[in-house]
C-alpha cells in the first residue's frame, strides 16, 4: 500500500497520477445472479450473487443519477477519481485528531473501496483506494463508473444496488423512480439503517429534503421541481412486495440449480407464477392462521395449478422471512379424508356407481376398527355418493379393503402422488404422508378431464439473451376414463354442496372438492377444483402437535374459499371438464405405465393413526 505521505502527494499533485508507475487494480469480479420473473414478466426474486449487473445510467431518468451525484459527489464529472482538496483536508483533520478519518471520498473512491478493499479506516488503505480510483477513471467512462457504483451500494433491508432497492421499497424498476423516490434512495446511502424508508420514515424524509436541496444547488432541478417533490408521499412497502413469491422462488431455484448447476453467466428464469394469485394465497394463509391462532393453528400452505400443470400460486408458510421451510413442497403430512377420492375412484373403476348402496356400520379389518368423526354414530344404509359427501370412515375402509389397497395406491400414483404409499388398512383414511403440491397435482386430474397433470414452475431459462431451456408440452395422458371420471366429479360436487365442504363454496362456479382431517387434529386439508384449475390448502403445526379441533371443514375450507374467491377471476371460467365419452365399462388404466418409482408402494408404519 501507499504511505500516508504518498497519499498527500497524490492529493497535492493530481497530474502525477497520469504516470504508468501506478499499480494495476485487481480484476472486477461478480458472481452470477439468477433473476426470476412471474408469468407477466414482473420481478419476483433474485438468487445467487449479491450484486446485479452494472446499472445502465442512460436508461434512467436524468433525476435518478443526478440525485446520487448531488449528495455523494457533486464534482463527480470534473475530477479524475478524487478531490485533492477534500483528501488533504481529511488527512490534516486526521492528524489533528490523532486518528484516521473517513471523509472526502468521491463516488469513484467509494466504488474502489467496495470492489477491492475493506472498510478499515487507515491512511494506507486510503492511499490504495486513491490509486484504484485513478485506475477506474483511466479504464472506464463516468457513466460506467456511476453504473457500477449504483449496482454495488447497500440500501438496507437486504437490498444491494439501485434496482434491488427500487423494487424493495417502491415495487418498481429503477427506470420508473420519481424525483422524490430517487432523493429518498440517494439519502439512504449515508446510513442504510439510520435513514431506512421503512424503519426511519421521518429521518428518511428529512434526508430526502437535503438531497433535493443539493440537486437545486447543482442545477440538476429547479426550485419549483424541488417544492413539488417535497410534498409528495410515495408509497413505501413495509414488507418486501415480492415476499409472497419467495416459497415459490425457493422451489424453482432448486430446480434451476439442478438443470444449470454452475452458471457462468447471469440467468433469467421465466416462471408460471401469477403474482397477484400468489399474494392472494399468502394473504389467505396468514389471515386464516391468525383467525384460528387460539385453536393452536400455526402454519398453512396453498398450491394452485392450472390444467397444463403450471403452478400459478404456491405458498409454503405464513412468513418466509421467519420460517422459510417450504411446507407446500417439502413437508409430508397425512392427508386424512382428502385421500378418499382415490379410494372411491378405484371402486368406481371396478364397477360401483354413486348410487351403489352401502352401509355405515361398525367394521373391523385385520384387527383395526375405524371410527367416524362422530365416534359411535352410524348412518346405516346410504349411497356411495352420500358416504363420500359425509366423509364416512367405515365405508371408505371397507371399500379399500374390497377393491384392494394396492389398487388404491396404484390409483393415487397414477393421478400424481409421488411419495411412498402404505397399504395397511388405515391407508383408506389417508395415513400416507404426502405434500400439498402432489395432492394438488392429483386433484388436477379430476379438473382436467381425467388427463394426468404434471406440476411445473419454469417456462424458460435465458442466458446472455439466448434461450437455454424451453418447457415443452408432452402428449396428454388419460389417467381417468369415463364413466368413473364423471361419477367422481358428481360425488365431489355433492361433497361441497351438501357435504363437509360447504364452507368452501364460491357462488357462480362449478366446484368440487373434499375436506381432510387427521383423527388427532394434527393436519387439516381442503382440496378442490373447477374446470382446468385445482388447489389444495393445508393447515397444521411444524412440531406436529394437535390443533384444537380444527377440521378440514372449518379453517381449511374457509382458507380455500378466501383464496379461490381472489384466484378464480384470474383464470378462464369453465365447467369441470367432462373427459372423453364413456365406452363400454372400461378396465382401469394400467398402473405400471405411470409408476415413477418402483418402490412407491411400501408397507405402512406400525404407528399410523386412523384419520377421517
XYZ file of C-alpha atoms in Angstrom:
612
model
C 0.000 0.000 0.000
C 0.997 3.602 -0.400
C 2.129 5.505 2.650
C 0.277 8.432 4.134
C 2.898 10.718 2.636
C 2.232 9.267 -0.793
C -1.431 9.917 -0.307
C -0.697 13.557 0.413
C 1.500 13.709 -2.681
C -1.317 12.382 -4.804
C -3.654 14.923 -3.323
C -1.257 17.780 -3.877
C -0.218 16.830 -7.422
C -3.126 15.258 -9.304
C -1.165 15.297 -12.541
C 1.192 12.717 -11.029
C -1.470 10.074 -11.234
C -1.233 10.023 -15.023
C 2.095 8.182 -14.946
C 2.436 4.483 -15.725
C 4.044 3.778 -12.347
C 0.688 3.209 -10.644
C -0.041 -0.456 -9.801
C -2.877 -2.085 -11.735
C -6.104 -2.679 -9.908
C -7.333 -6.247 -9.419
C -9.927 -7.621 -11.853
C -13.557 -6.760 -11.154
C -15.479 -9.927 -10.396
C -19.137 -10.648 -9.770
C -20.883 -13.921 -9.029
C -23.707 -14.689 -11.497
C -27.243 -13.921 -10.426
C -30.449 -15.776 -11.265
C -33.396 -13.449 -11.802
C -36.897 -14.894 -11.538
C -39.845 -13.389 -13.390
C -43.539 -14.141 -12.982
C -45.768 -15.157 -15.868
C -46.230 -11.480 -16.815
C -42.529 -10.643 -16.756
C -42.538 -8.990 -13.326
C -39.596 -9.484 -10.982
C -40.337 -11.938 -8.157
C -36.903 -12.795 -6.843
C -33.154 -12.917 -7.290
C -30.841 -15.687 -6.153
C -27.116 -16.227 -6.461
C -24.564 -13.412 -6.277
C -25.146 -10.349 -4.143
C -24.587 -7.782 -6.883
C -26.585 -7.136 -10.023
C -25.016 -6.191 -13.373
C -23.891 -2.549 -13.665
C -26.772 -0.117 -13.998
C -27.202 1.368 -17.481
C -27.350 5.029 -16.484
C -28.546 6.050 -19.948
C -31.807 4.186 -19.335
C -32.583 6.021 -16.094
C -34.461 9.321 -15.841
C -31.906 12.111 -15.528
C -33.010 12.922 -11.990
C -32.024 9.488 -10.685
C -28.235 9.608 -11.220
C -28.337 13.355 -10.524
C -29.659 12.712 -7.013
C -26.731 10.474 -6.125
C -24.147 12.785 -7.668
C -25.586 15.838 -5.892
C -25.438 14.319 -2.416
C -22.457 11.976 -2.705
C -20.007 13.698 -5.078
C -21.163 16.871 -6.782
C -17.814 17.288 -8.614
C -18.022 13.722 -9.958
C -17.958 14.796 -13.602
C -15.000 17.163 -13.114
C -12.445 15.182 -11.069
C -10.141 12.342 -12.098
C -11.200 9.987 -9.349
C -10.592 12.016 -6.217
C -10.909 15.521 -4.841
C -7.402 16.725 -3.856
C -8.620 19.486 -1.562
C -11.021 17.181 0.213
C -8.410 14.478 0.707
C -5.821 16.906 2.019
C -8.381 18.303 4.421
C -9.304 14.800 5.611
C -5.666 13.839 6.147
C -4.922 17.040 8.086
C -8.051 16.584 10.167
C -6.994 13.016 10.920
C -3.534 14.082 12.030
C -5.023 16.766 14.211
C -7.455 14.328 15.769
C -4.779 11.736 16.367
C -6.731 9.116 14.394
C -7.624 8.422 10.774
C -10.825 9.851 9.338
C -13.035 8.645 6.514
C -14.293 11.762 4.760
C -13.940 13.256 1.288
C -14.486 10.016 -0.630
C -15.686 10.525 -4.181
C -18.068 8.124 -5.872
C -15.093 6.590 -7.668
C -13.236 6.101 -4.386
C -16.302 4.538 -2.788
C -16.534 2.181 -5.725
C -12.843 1.278 -5.447
C -13.314 0.525 -1.764
C -16.424 -1.535 -2.466
C -14.754 -3.512 -5.236
C -11.305 -4.187 -3.834
C -10.789 -3.109 -0.226
C -12.028 -3.435 3.329
C -13.689 -0.760 5.443
C -10.729 -0.316 7.787
C -10.002 3.354 8.399
C -6.248 3.765 7.878
C -4.236 6.189 5.775
C -2.581 3.261 3.988
C -5.929 1.855 2.913
C -6.973 5.353 1.839
C -3.869 5.661 -0.301
C -4.516 2.371 -2.065
C -8.107 3.449 -2.577
C -6.853 6.554 -4.378
C -4.700 4.528 -6.740
C -7.558 2.215 -7.622
C -9.900 5.183 -8.077
C -7.492 6.675 -10.574
C -7.218 3.364 -12.424
C -11.021 3.130 -12.557
C -11.173 6.578 -14.115
C -8.494 5.630 -16.646
C -10.291 2.422 -17.597
C -13.976 3.320 -17.578
C -16.196 6.220 -18.565
C -18.016 8.280 -15.959
C -21.297 6.612 -16.942
C -19.758 3.162 -16.481
C -18.294 4.086 -13.103
C -21.581 5.510 -11.896
C -23.485 2.478 -13.189
C -21.111 0.089 -11.452
C -21.328 2.127 -8.252
C -25.138 2.110 -8.288
C -25.156 -1.667 -8.706
C -22.962 -2.217 -5.619
C -24.017 0.176 -2.868
C -26.147 -1.068 0.021
C -29.580 0.455 0.643
C -30.605 -1.505 3.739
C -33.264 -4.204 4.158
C -31.121 -6.649 2.199
C -31.149 -4.532 -0.966
C -27.799 -4.259 -2.743
C -27.833 -1.973 -5.749
C -30.283 0.568 -7.087
C -32.504 -1.901 -8.925
C -32.992 -4.074 -5.851
C -33.707 -1.015 -3.704
C -36.284 0.357 -6.133
C -38.151 -2.931 -6.068
C -37.777 -3.414 -2.310
C -39.087 -0.031 -1.218
C -41.281 1.113 -4.114
C -42.110 -2.088 -6.036
C -40.960 -0.662 -9.340
C -37.885 -0.748 -11.586
C -35.275 1.960 -11.155
C -36.209 3.374 -14.562
C -39.599 4.412 -13.123
C -38.411 6.122 -9.939
C -39.898 9.555 -9.340
C -37.766 12.509 -8.301
C -38.851 12.126 -4.674
C -38.169 8.399 -4.675
C -34.721 8.931 -6.182
C -33.942 11.500 -3.495
C -35.069 9.112 -0.762
C -32.827 6.341 -2.056
C -29.856 8.665 -2.516
C -30.311 9.805 1.064
C -30.232 6.242 2.395
C -26.567 5.731 1.453
C -25.264 7.888 4.301
C -26.724 5.339 6.744
C -28.822 2.412 5.445
C -30.184 1.868 8.960
C -30.436 5.465 10.088
C -32.333 6.654 7.001
C -34.187 3.479 6.077
C -37.552 4.388 4.460
C -39.340 1.609 6.350
C -37.828 1.873 9.811
C -36.958 5.586 9.873
C -39.552 7.337 7.702
C -39.161 10.757 9.346
C -35.365 10.767 9.118
C -35.595 9.455 5.549
C -37.924 12.336 4.670
C -35.574 14.865 6.251
C -32.611 13.428 4.376
C -34.535 13.427 1.077
C -35.180 17.160 1.508
C -31.439 17.664 1.882
C -30.826 15.715 -1.324
C -33.401 17.771 -3.192
C -31.790 20.983 -1.964
C -28.401 19.737 -3.166
C -29.915 18.970 -6.568
C -31.121 22.575 -6.812
C -27.660 23.836 -5.872
C -26.023 21.723 -8.579
C -28.562 22.817 -11.181
C -29.995 19.321 -11.631
C -33.524 20.501 -10.850
C -35.297 23.813 -10.347
C -36.607 25.155 -7.076
C -40.132 24.587 -8.378
C -39.382 20.920 -9.067
C -37.950 20.603 -5.571
C -41.031 22.158 -3.986
C -43.321 19.823 -5.903
C -41.292 16.768 -4.914
C -41.065 17.728 -1.236
C -44.810 17.409 -0.698
C -45.103 14.050 -2.432
C -45.562 10.951 -0.279
C -44.509 7.859 -2.254
C -45.821 4.531 -1.097
C -43.129 2.665 0.814
C -43.694 -1.080 1.114
C -43.333 -2.078 4.747
C -42.760 -5.689 3.796
C -40.990 -6.711 0.597
C -43.561 -6.658 -2.239
C -42.136 -9.925 -3.550
C -42.419 -11.668 -0.164
C -45.403 -13.810 -1.158
C -43.431 -15.371 -4.019
C -40.361 -16.459 -2.070
C -41.502 -20.011 -1.283
C -42.141 -20.474 -4.989
C -38.783 -18.930 -5.916
C -37.014 -21.267 -3.479
C -38.697 -24.244 -5.144
C -37.931 -23.008 -8.655
C -34.351 -22.149 -7.712
C -33.677 -25.699 -6.547
C -34.851 -26.939 -9.936
C -32.752 -24.393 -11.846
C -29.675 -25.388 -9.836
C -30.284 -28.976 -10.859
C -30.623 -28.002 -14.511
C -27.734 -25.481 -14.528
C -25.501 -26.484 -11.579
C -22.779 -23.843 -12.071
C -23.980 -20.960 -14.231
C -21.104 -18.978 -15.687
C -23.338 -16.048 -16.610
C -26.477 -14.401 -15.259
C -29.672 -16.349 -15.863
C -33.189 -15.057 -16.365
C -35.877 -17.570 -15.443
C -39.416 -17.056 -16.712
C -41.863 -18.850 -14.430
C -45.505 -19.816 -14.293
C -46.325 -17.845 -11.143
C -49.225 -15.404 -11.109
C -48.027 -12.750 -8.645
C -51.496 -11.471 -7.794
C -52.702 -15.015 -7.186
C -49.616 -15.735 -5.108
C -50.289 -12.669 -2.977
C -53.891 -13.812 -2.509
C -52.671 -17.226 -1.354
C -50.269 -15.673 1.146
C -52.975 -13.344 2.446
C -55.480 -16.180 2.825
C -52.960 -18.330 4.706
C -51.886 -15.531 7.027
C -55.422 -14.349 7.782
C -56.807 -17.825 8.431
C -53.955 -18.898 10.696
C -54.291 -15.629 12.626
C -58.040 -16.174 12.998
C -57.524 -19.688 14.372
C -54.438 -18.973 16.452
C -56.400 -19.538 19.663
C -57.015 -23.096 18.429
C -53.275 -23.717 18.094
C -53.066 -23.095 14.345
C -49.501 -22.238 13.387
C -48.767 -22.826 9.695
C -50.507 -23.185 6.371
C -49.690 -23.982 2.766
C -51.513 -23.395 -0.517
C -50.804 -24.685 -4.022
C -52.761 -23.937 -7.213
C -52.273 -25.470 -10.676
C -53.909 -24.790 -13.992
C -54.858 -27.550 -16.380
C -51.455 -27.542 -18.043
C -49.670 -28.146 -14.736
C -48.450 -24.581 -14.363
C -48.023 -23.629 -10.720
C -49.973 -20.395 -10.542
C -49.645 -19.954 -6.759
C -47.548 -21.632 -4.095
C -47.106 -20.508 -0.523
C -45.289 -22.762 1.902
C -45.990 -20.943 5.172
C -47.243 -17.748 6.725
C -43.896 -15.889 6.907
C -40.989 -16.804 4.649
C -38.585 -14.397 6.371
C -39.100 -16.097 9.745
C -39.786 -19.648 8.622
C -38.539 -20.396 5.081
C -39.189 -24.147 5.353
C -41.436 -24.934 2.385
C -44.453 -26.825 3.686
C -46.080 -26.838 0.250
C -43.279 -28.860 -1.337
C -41.026 -30.391 1.290
C -43.375 -31.238 4.158
C -45.072 -34.642 4.113
C -48.253 -34.866 6.190
C -51.190 -37.241 6.497
C -53.944 -36.281 4.065
C -56.897 -37.540 6.087
C -60.142 -37.801 4.191
C -58.760 -35.713 1.326
C -57.294 -39.086 0.314
C -60.681 -40.770 -0.030
C -61.304 -39.793 -3.686
C -58.537 -42.237 -4.645
C -60.395 -44.971 -2.766
C -63.743 -44.142 -4.329
C -62.294 -43.755 -7.816
C -60.785 -47.230 -7.559
C -64.176 -48.624 -6.534
C -65.942 -46.805 -9.378
C -63.431 -48.166 -11.881
C -64.250 -51.653 -10.597
C -67.944 -51.264 -11.348
C -69.621 -49.427 -8.476
C -71.610 -46.227 -9.063
C -72.512 -43.179 -6.945
C -75.902 -44.813 -6.308
C -74.488 -48.122 -5.127
C -75.978 -48.836 -1.666
C -73.530 -49.245 1.222
C -73.944 -49.394 4.968
C -72.297 -47.211 7.564
C -71.861 -49.634 10.432
C -69.043 -50.885 12.648
C -66.365 -52.728 10.747
C -63.105 -54.424 11.741
C -60.356 -55.123 9.220
C -57.286 -57.079 10.243
C -57.855 -56.147 13.853
C -58.385 -52.448 13.114
C -61.759 -50.782 13.774
C -62.129 -47.320 12.212
C -64.299 -44.708 13.889
C -66.321 -41.953 12.238
C -65.893 -38.268 13.020
C -68.852 -38.547 15.409
C -67.499 -41.531 17.275
C -70.134 -44.179 17.906
C -72.575 -42.650 15.411
C -73.527 -44.519 12.223
C -75.805 -43.548 9.323
C -76.860 -47.040 8.376
C -77.788 -47.630 4.709
C -76.569 -44.817 2.404
C -75.409 -44.438 -1.163
C -71.775 -44.301 -2.141
C -72.248 -40.628 -3.007
C -73.615 -39.774 0.438
C -70.870 -41.726 2.153
C -68.205 -39.631 0.426
C -70.060 -36.355 0.917
C -70.449 -37.090 4.641
C -66.880 -38.436 4.827
C -67.923 -41.758 6.375
C -64.815 -43.619 7.509
C -66.293 -47.099 7.824
C -67.444 -47.156 4.218
C -64.100 -45.886 2.883
C -62.203 -48.516 4.891
C -64.402 -51.335 3.610
C -64.227 -50.060 0.011
C -60.434 -50.012 0.082
C -60.328 -53.497 1.547
C -62.706 -54.864 -1.092
C -61.124 -53.017 -4.033
C -57.637 -53.875 -2.838
C -55.396 -51.395 -1.061
C -52.553 -51.944 -3.556
C -55.048 -50.964 -6.262
C -55.913 -47.774 -4.349
C -52.206 -46.992 -4.000
C -51.764 -47.518 -7.746
C -54.676 -45.149 -8.440
C -53.088 -42.457 -6.301
C -49.771 -42.913 -8.067
C -51.458 -42.791 -11.450
C -53.052 -39.430 -10.653
C -49.867 -37.793 -9.383
C -48.951 -38.915 -5.853
C -45.191 -39.466 -5.842
C -44.497 -40.144 -2.159
C -44.461 -43.731 -0.845
C -47.957 -45.067 -0.165
C -48.654 -47.526 2.625
C -51.055 -50.430 2.184
C -52.216 -51.160 5.725
C -55.986 -50.986 6.435
C -55.798 -47.372 7.662
C -54.430 -46.167 4.327
C -58.023 -45.744 3.165
C -58.340 -42.846 5.573
C -55.217 -41.038 4.420
C -52.368 -42.166 6.658
C -49.769 -41.918 3.883
C -47.527 -38.858 4.098
C -47.917 -36.517 1.134
C -47.180 -32.900 0.207
C -49.723 -30.232 -0.762
C -48.018 -29.978 -4.166
C -48.565 -33.624 -5.066
C -52.118 -33.627 -3.678
C -52.934 -30.654 -5.908
C -51.331 -32.448 -8.830
C -53.547 -35.465 -8.242
C -56.762 -33.448 -7.849
C -55.923 -31.543 -11.035
C -56.563 -34.744 -12.982
C -60.236 -34.546 -11.921
C -60.355 -30.897 -13.021
C -58.805 -31.548 -16.427
C -60.974 -34.212 -17.961
C -59.020 -37.120 -16.475
C -55.690 -36.085 -18.015
C -52.563 -36.509 -15.902
C -51.246 -33.109 -14.762
C -47.538 -32.721 -14.054
C -46.809 -29.650 -11.941
C -44.031 -27.346 -13.099
C -42.899 -23.782 -12.445
C -40.264 -22.963 -15.086
C -41.253 -21.962 -18.602
C -37.953 -20.695 -19.973
C -34.347 -20.010 -18.948
C -32.283 -17.392 -20.762
C -28.587 -16.601 -20.531
C -26.937 -13.737 -22.367
C -30.033 -13.248 -24.498
C -30.022 -16.898 -25.579
C -32.683 -19.426 -24.551
C -31.017 -22.426 -22.944
C -34.212 -24.150 -21.771
C -37.780 -24.083 -23.021
C -40.596 -26.086 -21.450
C -42.164 -28.398 -23.999
C -45.679 -29.746 -23.801
C -45.851 -33.508 -23.673
C -48.621 -35.591 -25.162
C -51.696 -35.701 -22.895
C -52.070 -38.928 -20.939
C -55.579 -40.006 -19.985
C -55.443 -41.452 -16.477
C -59.159 -41.434 -15.597
C -61.743 -42.735 -18.034
C -65.499 -42.298 -18.114
C -67.910 -43.078 -16.612
C -65.714 -43.165 -13.469
C -64.487 -39.599 -14.095
C -67.932 -38.020 -14.436
C -69.188 -40.043 -11.478
C -66.279 -38.908 -9.340
C -66.847 -35.275 -10.275
C -70.527 -35.647 -9.419
C -69.700 -37.046 -5.991
C -67.132 -34.373 -5.180
C -69.563 -31.657 -6.244
C -72.017 -33.110 -3.765
C -69.330 -33.066 -1.058
C -69.302 -29.266 -1.446
C -72.994 -28.602 -1.942
C -74.414 -30.828 0.793
C -71.420 -32.423 2.481
C -68.484 -31.461 4.642
C -67.124 -28.894 2.146
C -69.955 -26.392 2.427
C -67.802 -23.569 3.776
C -65.604 -23.704 0.672
C -68.339 -22.834 -1.823
C -67.861 -19.836 -4.132
C -71.070 -18.736 -5.823
C -71.252 -18.841 -9.596
C -68.595 -21.503 -10.229
C -68.678 -25.216 -10.956
C -66.686 -26.507 -7.982
C -65.912 -29.867 -6.436
C -63.698 -30.839 -3.535
C -63.050 -32.754 -0.352
C -62.112 -31.997 3.239
C -59.437 -33.866 5.138
C -58.711 -34.104 8.851
C -56.493 -36.479 10.808
C -58.010 -38.150 13.846
C -55.653 -36.335 16.193
C -56.185 -32.903 14.534
C -52.522 -32.632 13.554
C -53.411 -31.962 9.909
C -56.393 -30.357 8.218
C -56.929 -30.024 4.457
C -59.230 -28.891 1.724
C -58.593 -29.882 -1.884
C -60.866 -28.760 -4.675
C -61.152 -27.689 -8.280
C -63.091 -26.136 -11.115
C -62.545 -26.564 -14.840
C -58.780 -26.830 -15.525
C -57.820 -25.306 -12.172
C -57.151 -27.075 -8.879
C -55.853 -26.021 -5.488
C -55.170 -27.585 -2.114
C -54.703 -25.978 1.271
C -53.183 -27.493 4.385
C -53.070 -26.295 7.971
C -51.119 -27.655 10.918
C -48.091 -27.191 13.136
C -44.398 -27.719 12.445
C -43.966 -29.542 15.743
C -46.769 -31.967 14.735
C -48.712 -31.237 17.896
C -52.518 -31.405 17.621
C -54.587 -28.336 16.899
C -57.742 -27.695 18.926
C -60.434 -29.424 16.850
C -59.590 -27.692 13.601
C -61.075 -29.879 10.885
C -60.890 -29.613 7.125
C -64.491 -28.444 7.115
C -63.640 -25.305 9.113
C -60.395 -23.340 8.764
C -59.032 -25.019 5.593
C -62.386 -24.730 3.806
C -62.514 -21.059 4.727
C -58.913 -20.553 3.588
C -59.614 -22.306 0.291
C -62.685 -20.160 -0.288
C -60.779 -16.944 0.506
C -58.036 -17.871 -1.917
C -60.316 -19.102 -4.678
C -62.519 -16.019 -4.442
C -59.473 -13.989 -5.471
C -57.997 -16.577 -7.845
C -60.999 -17.648 -9.910
C -61.473 -14.286 -11.683
C -57.871 -14.645 -12.924
C -58.495 -17.916 -14.796
C -60.948 -18.674 -17.617
C -64.348 -19.526 -16.196
C -65.310 -23.012 -17.302
C -67.136 -26.062 -16.039
C -65.204 -29.071 -14.820
C -64.076 -30.865 -17.983
C -66.194 -33.968 -18.716
C -63.427 -36.031 -20.305
C -63.802 -38.398 -23.251
C -67.088 -40.206 -23.953
C -67.603 -43.388 -21.995
C -67.196 -46.637 -23.944
C -68.295 -49.936 -22.563
C -67.354 -50.050 -18.909
C -63.535 -49.817 -19.286
C -60.841 -51.556 -17.423
C -58.881 -49.088 -15.240
C -55.659 -47.826 -16.843
C -52.589 -49.907 -16.177
C -50.864 -48.510 -13.096
C -47.407 -49.666 -14.188
C -47.377 -47.182 -17.060
C -47.344 -44.315 -14.561
C -45.006 -45.669 -11.894
C -42.182 -43.156 -11.402
C -40.516 -45.091 -8.609
C -40.641 -48.896 -8.395
C -40.558 -48.743 -4.605
C -43.548 -46.403 -4.408
C -45.880 -48.784 -2.564
C -44.450 -49.722 0.798
C -45.777 -51.305 3.996
C -47.380 -48.969 6.483
C -45.648 -47.751 9.593
C -46.958 -49.570 12.627
C -47.993 -46.395 14.427
C -50.042 -44.954 11.542
C -53.129 -43.457 13.163
C -56.629 -43.690 11.674
C -57.902 -40.486 10.180
C -61.157 -39.045 8.942
